[in-house]
Tab-separated table of C-alpha atoms in Angstrom:
chain	number	residue	atom	x	y	z
A	1	UNK	CA	-1.968	80.170	222.234
A	2	UNK	CA	1.051	82.136	223.405
A	3	UNK	CA	1.529	79.489	226.044
A	4	UNK	CA	1.462	76.699	223.405
A	5	UNK	CA	4.006	78.504	221.248
A	6	UNK	CA	6.212	79.010	224.284
A	7	UNK	CA	5.909	75.310	225.078
A	8	UNK	CA	6.778	74.315	221.496
A	9	UNK	CA	9.769	76.629	221.526
A	10	UNK	CA	10.803	75.247	224.888
A	11	UNK	CA	10.502	71.658	223.641
A	12	UNK	CA	12.389	72.510	220.434
A	13	UNK	CA	15.108	74.194	222.455
A	14	UNK	CA	15.351	71.240	224.803
A	15	UNK	CA	15.551	68.867	221.826
A	16	UNK	CA	18.311	71.030	220.420
A	17	UNK	CA	20.173	70.999	223.696
A	18	UNK	CA	19.829	67.219	223.927
A	19	UNK	CA	21.014	66.813	220.340
A	20	UNK	CA	23.951	69.115	221.014
A	21	UNK	CA	24.835	67.224	224.182
A	22	UNK	CA	24.658	63.943	222.303
A	23	UNK	CA	27.023	65.321	219.656
A	24	UNK	CA	29.264	66.733	222.341
A	25	UNK	CA	29.241	63.385	224.115
A	26	UNK	CA	30.087	61.593	220.881
A	27	UNK	CA	32.844	64.097	220.267
A	28	UNK	CA	34.088	63.540	223.799
A	29	UNK	CA	34.189	59.764	223.209
A	30	UNK	CA	36.319	60.390	220.154
A	31	UNK	CA	38.652	62.537	222.222
A	32	UNK	CA	38.930	59.744	224.790
A	33	UNK	CA	40.321	57.523	222.038
A	34	UNK	CA	43.527	59.537	222.366
A	35	UNK	CA	46.219	57.490	224.144
A	36	UNK	CA	45.578	56.598	227.749
A	37	UNK	CA	48.307	55.061	229.838
A	38	UNK	CA	48.834	52.534	232.586
A	39	UNK	CA	48.843	54.504	235.840
A	40	UNK	CA	49.205	51.683	238.393
A	41	UNK	CA	52.033	49.183	238.743
A	42	UNK	CA	50.499	45.699	238.258
A	43	UNK	CA	50.569	43.642	241.446
A	44	UNK	CA	53.214	40.976	241.900
A	45	UNK	CA	55.011	41.526	238.600
A	46	UNK	CA	58.406	40.695	240.150
A	47	UNK	CA	57.192	37.105	240.649
A	48	UNK	CA	56.199	36.605	237.011
A	49	UNK	CA	57.915	34.143	234.720
A	50	UNK	CA	60.644	34.955	232.265
A	51	UNK	CA	59.981	35.816	228.626
A	52	UNK	CA	63.533	36.757	227.670
A	53	UNK	CA	66.397	39.182	228.228
A	54	UNK	CA	67.564	42.226	226.255
A	55	UNK	CA	70.271	44.860	226.129
A	56	UNK	CA	70.203	48.335	224.611
A	57	UNK	CA	73.460	50.165	223.986
A	58	UNK	CA	73.956	53.905	223.661
A	59	UNK	CA	72.127	56.410	225.846
A	60	UNK	CA	69.867	53.727	227.266
A	61	UNK	CA	72.727	51.409	228.265
A	62	UNK	CA	70.095	49.142	229.716
A	63	UNK	CA	69.914	45.537	230.784
A	64	UNK	CA	66.379	44.168	230.710
A	65	UNK	CA	64.589	41.094	231.899
A	66	UNK	CA	61.199	40.736	230.309
A	67	UNK	CA	58.588	38.917	232.381
A	68	UNK	CA	54.994	37.964	231.649
A	69	UNK	CA	51.952	37.268	233.780
A	70	UNK	CA	50.317	33.837	233.447
A	71	UNK	CA	48.074	34.899	230.542
A	72	UNK	CA	51.014	36.373	228.633
A	73	UNK	CA	53.304	33.384	229.239
A	74	UNK	CA	50.585	30.956	228.140
A	75	UNK	CA	50.004	32.950	224.938
A	76	UNK	CA	53.737	33.121	224.242
A	77	UNK	CA	54.185	29.380	224.719
A	78	UNK	CA	51.193	28.556	222.551
A	79	UNK	CA	52.253	31.070	219.917
A	80	UNK	CA	48.851	32.723	220.287
A	81	UNK	CA	48.480	36.072	218.498
A	82	UNK	CA	47.051	38.570	219.158
A	83	UNK	CA	47.633	38.330	222.905
A	84	UNK	CA	44.342	37.888	224.790
A	85	UNK	CA	42.921	40.553	227.083
A	86	UNK	CA	44.517	40.351	230.502
A	87	UNK	CA	47.998	39.634	229.191
A	88	UNK	CA	50.647	41.843	230.775
A	89	UNK	CA	54.300	42.048	229.777
A	90	UNK	CA	56.825	43.737	232.062
A	91	UNK	CA	60.297	44.987	231.117
A	92	UNK	CA	62.493	45.413	234.181
A	93	UNK	CA	65.352	47.728	233.293
A	94	UNK	CA	68.692	47.994	235.035
A	95	UNK	CA	71.972	49.711	234.236
A	96	UNK	CA	74.244	47.532	232.092
A	97	UNK	CA	77.516	47.529	234.034
A	98	UNK	CA	80.810	45.637	233.936
A	99	UNK	CA	81.294	43.339	236.920
A	100	UNK	CA	84.673	44.025	238.506
A	101	UNK	CA	84.295	41.112	240.909
A	102	UNK	CA	83.413	38.628	238.158
A	103	UNK	CA	86.229	39.876	235.931
A	104	UNK	CA	88.678	39.440	238.796
A	105	UNK	CA	87.435	35.888	239.431
A	106	UNK	CA	87.583	34.966	235.738
A	107	UNK	CA	90.939	36.670	235.209
A	108	UNK	CA	89.690	38.674	232.226
A	109	UNK	CA	87.335	41.540	231.417
A	110	UNK	CA	84.290	39.877	229.958
A	111	UNK	CA	81.467	40.075	232.458
A	112	UNK	CA	78.472	42.410	232.532
A	113	UNK	CA	75.681	42.346	235.081
A	114	UNK	CA	72.563	44.256	236.062
A	115	UNK	CA	73.373	47.404	238.020
A	116	UNK	CA	70.922	49.730	239.721
A	117	UNK	CA	67.296	49.414	238.611
A	118	UNK	CA	66.177	52.314	236.421
A	119	UNK	CA	62.569	51.680	235.496
A	120	UNK	CA	59.889	49.093	234.802
A	121	UNK	CA	57.721	49.294	231.703
A	122	UNK	CA	54.453	47.496	231.128
A	123	UNK	CA	52.221	46.571	228.242
A	124	UNK	CA	48.723	45.721	229.437
A	125	UNK	CA	46.349	44.106	226.934
A	126	UNK	CA	42.759	45.408	227.091
A	127	UNK	CA	41.353	45.634	223.596
A	128	UNK	CA	38.514	47.971	224.629
A	129	UNK	CA	40.170	50.255	227.158
A	130	UNK	CA	43.277	50.720	225.028
A	131	UNK	CA	41.635	50.473	221.596
A	132	UNK	CA	43.347	53.662	220.443
A	133	UNK	CA	46.810	52.136	220.940
A	134	UNK	CA	46.388	48.728	219.377
A	135	UNK	CA	44.693	47.226	222.430
A	136	UNK	CA	47.780	47.769	224.588
A	137	UNK	CA	48.110	50.175	227.475
A	138	UNK	CA	51.657	51.388	227.999
A	139	UNK	CA	53.141	52.136	231.394
A	140	UNK	CA	56.495	53.411	232.602
A	141	UNK	CA	57.512	53.674	236.246
A	142	UNK	CA	60.881	54.907	237.387
A	143	UNK	CA	62.687	53.048	240.148
A	144	UNK	CA	61.072	55.400	242.708
A	145	UNK	CA	57.685	53.987	241.616
A	146	UNK	CA	56.601	57.233	239.976
A	147	UNK	CA	55.246	57.336	236.465
A	148	UNK	CA	56.290	59.895	233.860
A	149	UNK	CA	54.487	62.672	232.014
A	150	UNK	CA	52.209	62.151	229.024
A	151	UNK	CA	54.706	63.718	226.627
A	152	UNK	CA	57.126	60.898	227.436
A	153	UNK	CA	54.398	58.261	227.351
A	154	UNK	CA	53.268	59.375	223.890
A	155	UNK	CA	56.619	58.166	222.539
A	156	UNK	CA	55.769	54.502	223.281
A	157	UNK	CA	53.013	53.792	220.832
A	158	UNK	CA	54.464	55.270	217.616
A	159	UNK	CA	57.245	52.659	217.619
A	160	UNK	CA	55.391	49.495	218.641
A	161	UNK	CA	53.266	49.112	215.467
A	162	UNK	CA	56.540	48.323	213.695
A	163	UNK	CA	56.076	44.898	215.308
A	164	UNK	CA	52.523	44.595	213.995
A	165	UNK	CA	53.029	40.952	212.943
A	166	UNK	CA	53.746	40.113	216.607
A	167	UNK	CA	50.856	42.160	218.014
A	168	UNK	CA	53.109	45.171	218.706
A	169	UNK	CA	55.402	43.208	221.024
A	170	UNK	CA	59.157	43.448	220.488
A	171	UNK	CA	60.334	40.650	222.769
A	172	UNK	CA	60.298	37.077	221.510
A	173	UNK	CA	60.016	34.191	223.946
A	174	UNK	CA	63.236	32.385	224.844
A	175	UNK	CA	62.890	28.659	225.551
B	1	UNK	CA	89.803	-26.602	275.388
B	2	UNK	CA	90.827	-26.833	271.693
B	3	UNK	CA	87.257	-25.928	270.820
B	4	UNK	CA	87.402	-22.834	273.051
B	5	UNK	CA	90.732	-21.704	271.523
B	6	UNK	CA	89.290	-22.233	268.049
B	7	UNK	CA	86.264	-20.197	269.028
B	8	UNK	CA	88.435	-17.367	270.401
B	9	UNK	CA	90.553	-17.340	267.246
B	10	UNK	CA	87.416	-17.344	265.153
B	11	UNK	CA	85.939	-14.451	267.118
B	12	UNK	CA	89.230	-12.518	266.928
B	13	UNK	CA	89.418	-13.122	263.189
B	14	UNK	CA	85.851	-12.018	262.737
B	15	UNK	CA	86.541	-8.898	264.777
B	16	UNK	CA	89.572	-8.210	262.581
B	17	UNK	CA	87.498	-8.646	259.434
B	18	UNK	CA	84.858	-6.309	260.800
B	19	UNK	CA	87.491	-3.744	261.762
B	20	UNK	CA	89.075	-3.999	258.289
B	21	UNK	CA	85.695	-3.624	256.604
B	22	UNK	CA	84.935	-0.597	258.749
B	23	UNK	CA	88.260	0.996	257.713
B	24	UNK	CA	87.616	0.104	254.086
B	25	UNK	CA	84.171	1.620	254.323
B	26	UNK	CA	85.596	4.773	255.854
B	27	UNK	CA	88.198	4.953	253.100
B	28	UNK	CA	85.471	4.506	250.522
B	29	UNK	CA	83.502	7.375	252.076
B	30	UNK	CA	86.561	9.571	251.717
B	31	UNK	CA	86.852	8.644	248.048
B	32	UNK	CA	83.209	9.558	247.528
B	33	UNK	CA	84.059	13.073	248.689
B	34	UNK	CA	85.566	13.669	245.238
B	35	UNK	CA	83.299	15.984	243.175
B	36	UNK	CA	79.957	14.567	242.172
B	37	UNK	CA	77.746	16.422	239.760
B	38	UNK	CA	74.107	17.099	239.072
B	39	UNK	CA	73.002	14.486	236.548
B	40	UNK	CA	69.290	15.301	236.211
B	41	UNK	CA	67.704	18.553	235.032
B	42	UNK	CA	65.596	19.857	237.943
B	43	UNK	CA	61.873	19.770	237.171
B	44	UNK	CA	60.086	22.934	236.144
B	45	UNK	CA	63.095	25.242	236.256
B	46	UNK	CA	61.813	27.321	233.308
B	47	UNK	CA	58.914	28.469	235.520
B	48	UNK	CA	61.157	29.710	238.331
B	49	UNK	CA	61.419	33.351	239.294
B	50	UNK	CA	64.106	35.744	238.186
B	51	UNK	CA	67.281	36.376	240.153
B	52	UNK	CA	69.027	38.581	237.599
B	53	UNK	CA	70.567	38.765	234.135
B	54	UNK	CA	74.175	38.559	232.934
B	55	UNK	CA	76.327	38.800	229.836
B	56	UNK	CA	79.733	37.307	229.125
B	57	UNK	CA	81.785	38.619	226.233
B	58	UNK	CA	84.568	36.827	224.401
B	59	UNK	CA	84.396	33.154	223.552
B	60	UNK	CA	81.291	32.637	225.668
B	61	UNK	CA	79.359	35.520	224.054
B	62	UNK	CA	76.482	34.515	226.266
B	63	UNK	CA	73.289	36.113	227.442
B	64	UNK	CA	72.018	34.634	230.691
B	65	UNK	CA	68.906	34.795	232.758
B	66	UNK	CA	69.445	33.448	236.237
B	67	UNK	CA	66.402	31.927	237.912
B	68	UNK	CA	65.872	30.447	241.362
B	69	UNK	CA	63.488	27.920	242.836
B	70	UNK	CA	61.261	29.060	245.740
B	71	UNK	CA	63.858	28.215	248.391
B	72	UNK	CA	66.591	30.096	246.550
B	73	UNK	CA	64.429	33.169	245.848
B	74	UNK	CA	63.321	33.325	249.493
B	75	UNK	CA	66.925	33.131	250.690
B	76	UNK	CA	68.007	35.809	248.189
B	77	UNK	CA	65.229	38.175	249.251
B	78	UNK	CA	65.939	37.648	252.938
B	79	UNK	CA	69.681	37.969	252.394
B	80	UNK	CA	70.096	34.548	253.989
B	81	UNK	CA	73.596	33.042	253.702
B	82	UNK	CA	74.591	30.306	253.345
B	83	UNK	CA	71.732	29.190	251.103
B	84	UNK	CA	69.667	26.455	252.780
B	85	UNK	CA	69.558	22.889	251.496
B	86	UNK	CA	67.076	22.568	248.667
B	87	UNK	CA	67.985	25.887	247.069
B	88	UNK	CA	68.599	25.605	243.329
B	89	UNK	CA	69.891	28.327	241.045
B	90	UNK	CA	69.630	27.972	237.264
B	91	UNK	CA	71.553	29.920	234.642
B	92	UNK	CA	69.820	29.760	231.255
B	93	UNK	CA	72.343	30.653	228.584
B	94	UNK	CA	71.633	31.934	225.085
B	95	UNK	CA	73.719	33.413	222.327
B	96	UNK	CA	74.123	37.177	222.695
B	97	UNK	CA	73.085	38.498	219.286
B	98	UNK	CA	72.292	41.878	217.710
B	99	UNK	CA	68.615	42.281	216.846
B	100	UNK	CA	68.304	43.412	213.229
B	101	UNK	CA	64.544	43.884	213.567
B	102	UNK	CA	64.831	46.014	216.700
B	103	UNK	CA	67.635	48.095	215.215
B	104	UNK	CA	65.518	48.721	212.130
B	105	UNK	CA	62.557	49.783	214.286
B	106	UNK	CA	64.690	52.063	216.463
B	107	UNK	CA	66.610	53.487	213.498
B	108	UNK	CA	69.988	52.759	215.058
B	109	UNK	CA	72.208	49.809	215.961
B	110	UNK	CA	71.831	49.429	219.700
B	111	UNK	CA	69.782	46.347	220.425
B	112	UNK	CA	70.919	42.913	221.583
B	113	UNK	CA	68.671	39.980	222.380
B	114	UNK	CA	68.841	36.324	223.352
B	115	UNK	CA	69.564	34.086	220.378
B	116	UNK	CA	69.562	30.301	220.304
B	117	UNK	CA	69.754	28.581	223.681
B	118	UNK	CA	73.160	27.043	224.357
B	119	UNK	CA	73.000	25.443	227.794
B	120	UNK	CA	71.490	25.542	231.264
B	121	UNK	CA	73.661	25.337	234.347
B	122	UNK	CA	72.517	24.519	237.864
B	123	UNK	CA	73.788	24.884	241.396
B	124	UNK	CA	71.925	22.546	243.744
B	125	UNK	CA	72.415	23.050	247.485
B	126	UNK	CA	72.741	19.841	249.478
B	127	UNK	CA	75.310	20.283	252.219
B	128	UNK	CA	75.755	16.521	252.764
B	129	UNK	CA	75.604	15.140	249.234
B	130	UNK	CA	77.851	17.842	247.821
B	131	UNK	CA	80.030	18.415	250.905
B	132	UNK	CA	83.201	18.107	248.827
B	133	UNK	CA	82.224	21.101	246.682
B	134	UNK	CA	81.087	23.591	249.270
B	135	UNK	CA	77.629	22.040	249.631
B	136	UNK	CA	76.749	22.807	246.018
B	137	UNK	CA	76.244	20.313	243.245
B	138	UNK	CA	77.074	21.676	239.823
B	139	UNK	CA	75.240	20.710	236.661
B	140	UNK	CA	75.582	21.627	233.003
B	141	UNK	CA	73.184	20.547	230.276
B	142	UNK	CA	73.543	21.531	226.655
B	143	UNK	CA	70.488	22.639	224.725
B	144	UNK	CA	69.957	19.029	223.589
B	145	UNK	CA	69.426	18.126	227.270
B	146	UNK	CA	72.664	16.153	227.479
B	147	UNK	CA	75.164	16.725	230.230
B	148	UNK	CA	78.912	16.999	229.662
B	149	UNK	CA	81.902	14.929	230.737
B	150	UNK	CA	83.488	15.058	234.175
B	151	UNK	CA	86.612	16.790	232.869
B	152	UNK	CA	84.435	19.748	231.886
B	153	UNK	CA	82.432	19.602	235.107
B	154	UNK	CA	85.576	19.704	237.227
B	155	UNK	CA	86.188	23.231	235.948
B	156	UNK	CA	83.118	24.586	237.812
B	157	UNK	CA	84.129	24.272	241.415
B	158	UNK	CA	87.645	25.744	241.335
B	159	UNK	CA	86.254	29.164	240.400
B	160	UNK	CA	83.195	29.427	242.643
B	161	UNK	CA	85.033	29.648	245.999
B	162	UNK	CA	86.211	33.068	244.816
B	163	UNK	CA	82.687	34.135	245.842
B	164	UNK	CA	83.045	32.550	249.282
B	165	UNK	CA	81.461	35.552	251.025
B	166	UNK	CA	78.291	34.920	249.003
B	167	UNK	CA	78.274	31.149	249.525
B	168	UNK	CA	80.026	30.501	246.181
B	169	UNK	CA	77.263	32.205	244.165
B	170	UNK	CA	78.260	34.787	241.567
B	171	UNK	CA	74.862	36.252	240.745
B	172	UNK	CA	73.412	38.947	242.996
B	173	UNK	CA	69.678	39.431	243.232
B	174	UNK	CA	68.207	42.286	241.162
B	175	UNK	CA	65.169	44.025	242.695
């Protein structure tokens, strides 16, 4: 009888442990819904086609060319929203600098070109993997190829939902 | 004898005519060395890869993305000068406009984007066809697809030789 009671207690305990683990696992899944970021530079992005160009003044002082992989370009051209899984958009950032040689050739100060590269940013569409951030994974790689810390990366997502009507994407396609 | 003299005169005359025609033909070839321009938009240029970006202030107020066909991109990446025949460089021009929606999202006025397309310009390398203009044919097509008059086109070449050390090409490749 003692042995049966021991067995029942053991089974009950095991059930409890399993239940606890299941809860813990569920809790852990919820935790994983916190932002996760793009940690690898997508292959061949420098060969992708053009979406458009952009310039930010102020501290950024950046000159950007925005490129898209084939899936992204197709979606842009078809006006397809939301972007399908597999779409990747790359923003190649350079310093925005006056061109002394162009200005000399033109005979007036009017010309700005891309200076040194500063960073490349990516938005990778994977509606499951990046469900917590609108289906987009965000990536930032400085010109040395290194990514940045999570504190920096957490500043990406809060701003992008302001473009909710364009699936969180700022850049419009230029014909 | 009369017949022989007649024949000699006839041959001499014919030779003279041939010589004159040859001179005329040579003269005509020299005339053809006056600038000739690119009259057809190269196929598929919007799918070409990025060379770099540029901005011109003032009256132009333009935002450009400069693209290259495969031959041009290969030459750029290998640092090959002069560009080989078949290289084509395209400058896609848009209005340079502030982005009200980006500025609103960022909370400050700092963002400029590509507005309406204005024109696309081409440099087509063909060292024989365009020998009179440094081996480059120049083309300009407004956003309606129409080219412009020769008076306008003649303003292209005088400026480009200022970039003689880069084979008349202003735009440098951005990594």
